[in-house]
């Protein structure tokens, strides 16, 4: 569990793991130089299974995860984001899948999406079968949630950790999942045992600091299809100019229309329930392109339907 400025949610995240019905666990929490009371909350727990670490400087989610991978001692490794939480039966249910199928490498679950305040939004209905998941990922439909994974530790030796190409831009987990699926079987449990919180300031919720995050929706399927067709990809081959050219093409509409980026972020926030921020983002879109009438229409719609 990497943790950065997670004071609002981390108590629930930690508690949901320490209360698992499968008790033979260690919970490794690494504070990534939080500026709030995250450290104090972590220290408030009294459980010998909780192992607490702290970075000397802020490394971000990816590098902190990679450090935790090196520290994990179990035969199986699971994720738990500091702003999410798990059903108490999650790990026991996942472990049963490995008992049933020795060939299984990774077991995910379905999810329940919740607002910041914990109010439930919807449950996912991801495919459970390996081949269906593969086919969907190649089309750009990621019917998995890597946050929910329980996987064999040997995968870290055969596949490796997160590739640092994705540092600070996200999507490292989907690329890494594909590398795993080339050699191991993956399944999803039908039950929504992972609670994914829509946190607009979290790693996946906040695009405002880096427009490159937006392009991962096209870049990841591009790389996966390259691997599917040729067995390799520009990241593995270190063909950075090829990736730069691909990103440059994706970026053209946003350069031509500086309001488009804020408009897309606003739409995502609005339909995820974060309507106050959606309105603020649409205001930014208007400031970027004040003579684009459709931006005013969206702005008015968001205000009237707040």
Coordinates of C-alpha atoms in Angstrom, one line a residue:
X1 CA 0.0 0.0 0.0
X2 CA 1.8 3.1 -1.2
X3 CA 0.4 6.2 0.6
X4 CA 0.5 9.9 -0.2
X5 CA -1.7 12.5 1.4
X6 CA -4.3 9.8 2.1
X7 CA -5.5 11.0 5.6
X8 CA -9.2 11.0 4.6
X9 CA -9.2 7.3 3.5
X10 CA -6.2 5.4 4.7
X11 CA -7.7 4.2 8.0
X12 CA -10.5 2.4 6.2
X13 CA -8.0 1.0 3.7
X14 CA -5.7 -0.4 6.3
X15 CA -8.6 -1.7 8.5
X16 CA -10.1 -3.5 5.5
X17 CA -6.9 -5.6 5.1
X18 CA -6.2 -6.2 8.8
X19 CA -9.8 -7.5 9.2
X20 CA -9.5 -10.0 6.3
X21 CA -10.8 -13.5 7.0
X22 CA -7.5 -14.8 5.6
X23 CA -5.2 -13.9 8.4
X24 CA -1.8 -15.1 7.3
X25 CA -0.7 -11.8 5.8
X26 CA 1.7 -9.0 6.1
X27 CA 0.6 -5.5 5.2
X28 CA 3.4 -3.3 3.9
X29 CA 2.6 0.4 3.9
X30 CA 5.0 3.0 2.6
X31 CA 4.4 6.7 3.2
X32 CA 5.6 8.6 0.2
X33 CA 6.5 11.9 2.1
X34 CA 2.9 12.8 2.8
X35 CA 2.3 16.4 3.9
X36 CA -0.8 15.6 5.9
X37 CA -1.6 13.3 8.9
X38 CA -1.2 10.1 6.9
X39 CA 1.9 9.0 8.9
X40 CA 0.1 9.6 12.2
X41 CA -2.9 7.5 11.1
X42 CA -0.6 4.6 9.9
X43 CA 1.2 4.6 13.2
X44 CA -2.0 4.5 15.2
X45 CA -2.6 0.8 14.4
X46 CA -1.3 -1.9 16.7
X47 CA -0.9 -5.0 14.7
X48 CA 2.3 -7.0 14.2
X49 CA 1.3 -7.8 10.7
X50 CA 1.6 -4.2 9.7
X51 CA 5.0 -3.2 8.4
X52 CA 5.6 0.5 8.1
X53 CA 8.1 2.2 5.8
X54 CA 8.7 5.8 4.6
X55 CA 10.5 7.3 1.6
X56 CA 13.1 9.9 2.3
X57 CA 11.8 11.9 -0.7
X58 CA 8.6 11.7 -2.8
X59 CA 9.0 9.0 -5.4
X60 CA 5.5 8.7 -6.7
X61 CA 3.2 5.7 -6.9
X62 CA 5.2 3.6 -9.4
X63 CA 8.6 3.8 -7.8
X64 CA 7.0 3.3 -4.3
X65 CA 5.2 0.2 -5.5
X66 CA 8.5 -1.2 -7.0
X67 CA 10.2 -0.7 -3.6
X68 CA 7.4 -2.5 -1.9
X69 CA 7.6 -5.4 -4.3
X70 CA 11.2 -5.9 -3.2
X71 CA 10.1 -6.0 0.5
X72 CA 7.2 -8.4 0.1
X73 CA 8.0 -11.8 1.6
X74 CA 4.9 -13.9 0.9
X75 CA 4.4 -16.4 -1.9
X76 CA 1.5 -14.2 -3.0
X77 CA 1.3 -10.4 -3.4
X78 CA -1.8 -8.2 -3.4
X79 CA -2.5 -4.5 -3.9
X80 CA -4.5 -2.2 -1.8
X81 CA -4.6 1.5 -2.7
X82 CA -4.7 3.9 0.2
X83 CA -7.9 5.5 -0.9
X84 CA -9.8 2.3 -1.7
X85 CA -10.8 -0.6 0.6
X86 CA -11.6 -4.3 0.3
X87 CA -14.4 -6.7 1.3
X88 CA -13.1 -8.7 4.3
X89 CA -13.5 -11.9 2.4
X90 CA -11.4 -10.7 -0.6
X91 CA -8.1 -12.5 0.0
X92 CA -9.6 -15.7 1.2
X93 CA -11.8 -15.9 -1.9
X94 CA -8.9 -15.2 -4.2
X95 CA -6.7 -17.8 -2.5
X96 CA -9.3 -20.4 -3.1
X97 CA -9.0 -19.8 -6.9
X98 CA -5.3 -20.6 -6.7
X99 CA -6.1 -23.8 -4.8
X100 CA -8.5 -24.8 -7.5
X101 CA -6.2 -24.0 -10.4
X102 CA -2.4 -24.5 -10.0
X103 CA -1.8 -22.9 -13.4
X104 CA -3.3 -19.6 -12.3
X105 CA -0.9 -16.7 -12.1
X106 CA -3.2 -13.7 -11.3
X107 CA -6.6 -13.4 -9.7
X108 CA -8.6 -10.2 -9.8
X109 CA -12.1 -9.3 -8.7
X110 CA -14.9 -7.2 -9.8
X111 CA -15.3 -3.8 -8.1
X112 CA -17.8 -1.6 -6.5
X113 CA -17.2 2.1 -7.4
X114 CA -17.8 4.6 -4.7
X115 CA -17.9 8.4 -4.4
X116 CA -15.4 10.2 -2.2
X117 CA -17.9 10.0 0.7
X118 CA -18.3 6.2 0.3
X119 CA -21.7 6.3 -1.4
X120 CA -21.9 3.4 -3.9
X121 CA -22.1 4.2 -7.5
X122 CA -22.1 0.9 -9.5
X123 CA -20.7 -2.6 -9.6
X124 CA -18.6 -3.9 -12.5
X125 CA -19.3 -7.0 -14.5
X126 CA -15.9 -7.8 -15.9
X127 CA -15.2 -10.9 -17.9
X128 CA -13.8 -13.8 -15.8
X129 CA -12.0 -15.7 -18.6
X130 CA -8.4 -15.2 -19.6
X131 CA -9.1 -15.1 -23.4
X132 CA -12.0 -12.7 -23.2
X133 CA -9.8 -10.3 -21.1
X134 CA -7.0 -10.5 -23.7
X135 CA -9.4 -9.8 -26.6
X136 CA -10.9 -6.8 -24.8
X137 CA -7.5 -5.3 -23.8
X138 CA -6.4 -5.4 -27.5
X139 CA -9.6 -3.3 -28.3
X140 CA -8.8 -0.8 -25.5
X141 CA -11.4 -2.1 -23.1
X142 CA -9.7 -2.9 -19.8
X143 CA -12.0 -5.4 -18.2
X144 CA -9.7 -5.8 -15.2
X145 CA -8.8 -3.7 -12.1
X146 CA -5.1 -4.4 -11.3
X147 CA -5.7 -2.8 -7.8
X148 CA -7.6 -5.9 -7.0
X149 CA -5.0 -8.4 -8.1
X150 CA -3.6 -11.2 -6.0
X151 CA -0.7 -12.8 -7.9
X152 CA 2.1 -15.3 -7.4
X153 CA 5.3 -13.7 -6.2
X154 CA 7.3 -15.6 -8.8
X155 CA 5.9 -13.2 -11.4
X156 CA 8.2 -10.5 -10.1
X157 CA 11.1 -12.7 -10.9
X158 CA 9.9 -13.7 -14.4
X159 CA 8.2 -10.5 -15.6
X160 CA 9.8 -7.9 -13.4
X161 CA 8.4 -4.8 -11.7
X162 CA 6.7 -1.8 -13.2
X163 CA 8.5 -0.2 -16.1
X164 CA 9.7 3.3 -15.3
X165 CA 8.6 4.6 -18.6
X166 CA 5.2 5.1 -17.0
X167 CA 6.5 7.0 -14.0
X168 CA 4.1 9.8 -13.0
X169 CA 1.8 9.2 -16.0
X170 CA -0.1 6.1 -14.9
X171 CA -1.1 3.0 -16.9
X172 CA 2.0 1.1 -15.7
X173 CA -0.4 -1.6 -14.3
X174 CA -2.2 -2.3 -17.6
X175 CA 1.1 -2.6 -19.5
X176 CA 2.5 -4.9 -16.8
X177 CA -0.6 -7.0 -16.7
X178 CA -0.3 -7.7 -20.4
X179 CA 3.3 -8.9 -20.0
X180 CA 2.1 -11.2 -17.3
X181 CA -0.8 -12.5 -19.4
X182 CA 1.7 -13.5 -22.2
X183 CA 3.0 -16.2 -19.8
X184 CA 0.4 -16.7 -17.1
X185 CA -3.3 -17.3 -16.8
X186 CA -5.5 -14.5 -15.3
X187 CA -9.0 -14.7 -14.0
X188 CA -11.5 -12.3 -12.5
X189 CA -13.9 -13.3 -9.7
X190 CA -17.5 -12.4 -10.4
X191 CA -18.0 -10.9 -7.0
X192 CA -17.2 -7.2 -6.5
X193 CA -14.8 -7.6 -3.6
X194 CA -12.7 -4.4 -4.2
X195 CA -14.1 -1.0 -3.5
X196 CA -12.6 1.6 -5.9
X197 CA -13.1 5.1 -4.7
X198 CA -13.4 7.9 -7.2
X199 CA -10.8 10.3 -5.7
X200 CA -10.2 13.2 -8.1
X201 CA -6.9 13.9 -6.4
X202 CA -5.7 10.3 -6.6
X203 CA -3.2 8.9 -9.1
X204 CA -5.9 7.9 -11.7
X205 CA -8.4 10.6 -10.8
X206 CA -6.1 13.6 -11.3
X207 CA -5.1 14.5 -14.9
X208 CA -4.6 18.1 -14.2
X209 CA -0.9 17.9 -13.6
X210 CA 0.1 16.0 -16.8
X211 CA -1.8 15.9 -20.1
X212 CA 0.2 12.8 -21.0
X213 CA -2.0 10.7 -18.8
X214 CA -4.9 11.4 -21.1
X215 CA -3.1 9.7 -24.1
X216 CA -2.6 6.4 -22.3
X217 CA -6.1 5.4 -23.4
X218 CA -4.7 5.1 -26.9
X219 CA -1.0 4.4 -26.2
X220 CA -1.6 1.2 -24.1
X221 CA -3.7 -0.6 -26.8
X222 CA -1.2 0.5 -29.4
X223 CA 1.6 -1.1 -27.5
X224 CA -0.4 -4.3 -26.7
X225 CA -1.3 -4.8 -30.3
X226 CA 2.3 -4.3 -31.3
X227 CA 3.3 -7.1 -28.8
X228 CA 0.5 -9.3 -30.0
X229 CA 1.6 -9.0 -33.6
X230 CA 5.4 -9.0 -33.3
X231 CA 6.2 -10.2 -29.8
X232 CA 7.7 -6.9 -28.8
X233 CA 7.0 -3.2 -28.6
X234 CA 8.7 0.2 -28.7
X235 CA 9.2 0.4 -24.9
X236 CA 11.0 -3.0 -24.9
X237 CA 13.0 -2.0 -27.9
X238 CA 13.7 1.5 -26.5
X239 CA 12.4 3.1 -29.6
X240 CA 11.5 6.3 -27.9
X241 CA 11.2 8.3 -31.1
X242 CA 8.4 6.0 -32.3
X243 CA 6.5 6.6 -29.1
X244 CA 7.1 10.3 -29.3
X245 CA 5.7 10.4 -32.8
X246 CA 2.6 8.5 -31.7
X247 CA 2.0 10.9 -28.8
X248 CA 2.6 13.9 -31.0
X249 CA -0.3 12.8 -33.3
X250 CA -2.6 12.2 -30.3
X251 CA -1.7 15.7 -29.0
X252 CA -2.6 17.6 -32.2
X253 CA -6.4 18.1 -31.4
X254 CA -5.4 19.5 -27.9
X255 CA -2.9 21.9 -29.4
X256 CA -5.4 23.1 -32.0
X257 CA -8.1 23.5 -29.3
X258 CA -6.6 24.4 -25.9
X259 CA -10.0 24.1 -24.3
X260 CA -10.5 20.4 -25.3
X261 CA -8.4 19.0 -22.5
X262 CA -10.3 20.8 -19.8
X263 CA -13.6 20.0 -21.5
X264 CA -12.8 16.2 -21.4
X265 CA -11.7 16.3 -17.8
X266 CA -14.9 18.2 -16.9
X267 CA -17.1 15.6 -18.6
X268 CA -15.4 12.8 -16.8
X269 CA -15.7 14.5 -13.4
X270 CA -19.4 15.4 -14.0
X271 CA -20.5 11.9 -14.8
X272 CA -18.4 10.5 -11.9
X273 CA -20.2 12.7 -9.5
X274 CA -17.6 15.4 -8.9
X275 CA -19.7 18.2 -10.3
X276 CA -18.1 21.1 -8.5
X277 CA -14.8 20.4 -10.1
X278 CA -16.5 19.8 -13.5
X279 CA -17.9 23.3 -13.4
X280 CA -14.5 24.8 -12.5
X281 CA -12.8 22.8 -15.4
X282 CA -15.5 24.0 -17.9
X283 CA -14.8 27.6 -16.8
X284 CA -11.1 27.0 -17.6
X285 CA -12.1 25.6 -21.0
X286 CA -14.0 28.8 -21.7
X287 CA -11.1 30.9 -20.7
X288 CA -8.9 28.9 -23.1
X289 CA -11.3 29.3 -26.0
X290 CA -13.8 32.1 -25.1
X291 CA -15.5 32.2 -28.6
X292 CA -16.4 28.5 -28.7
X293 CA -20.1 28.4 -28.1
X294 CA -20.4 24.7 -27.3
X295 CA -18.2 25.2 -24.2
X296 CA -20.8 27.7 -22.8
X297 CA -23.6 25.2 -23.4
X298 CA -21.7 22.5 -21.5
X299 CA -20.9 24.9 -18.7
X300 CA -24.6 25.9 -18.4
X301 CA -25.7 22.2 -18.5
X302 CA -23.3 21.3 -15.6
X303 CA -24.5 24.2 -13.5
X304 CA -28.3 23.5 -14.1
X305 CA -27.7 19.8 -13.3
X306 CA -25.4 20.2 -10.3

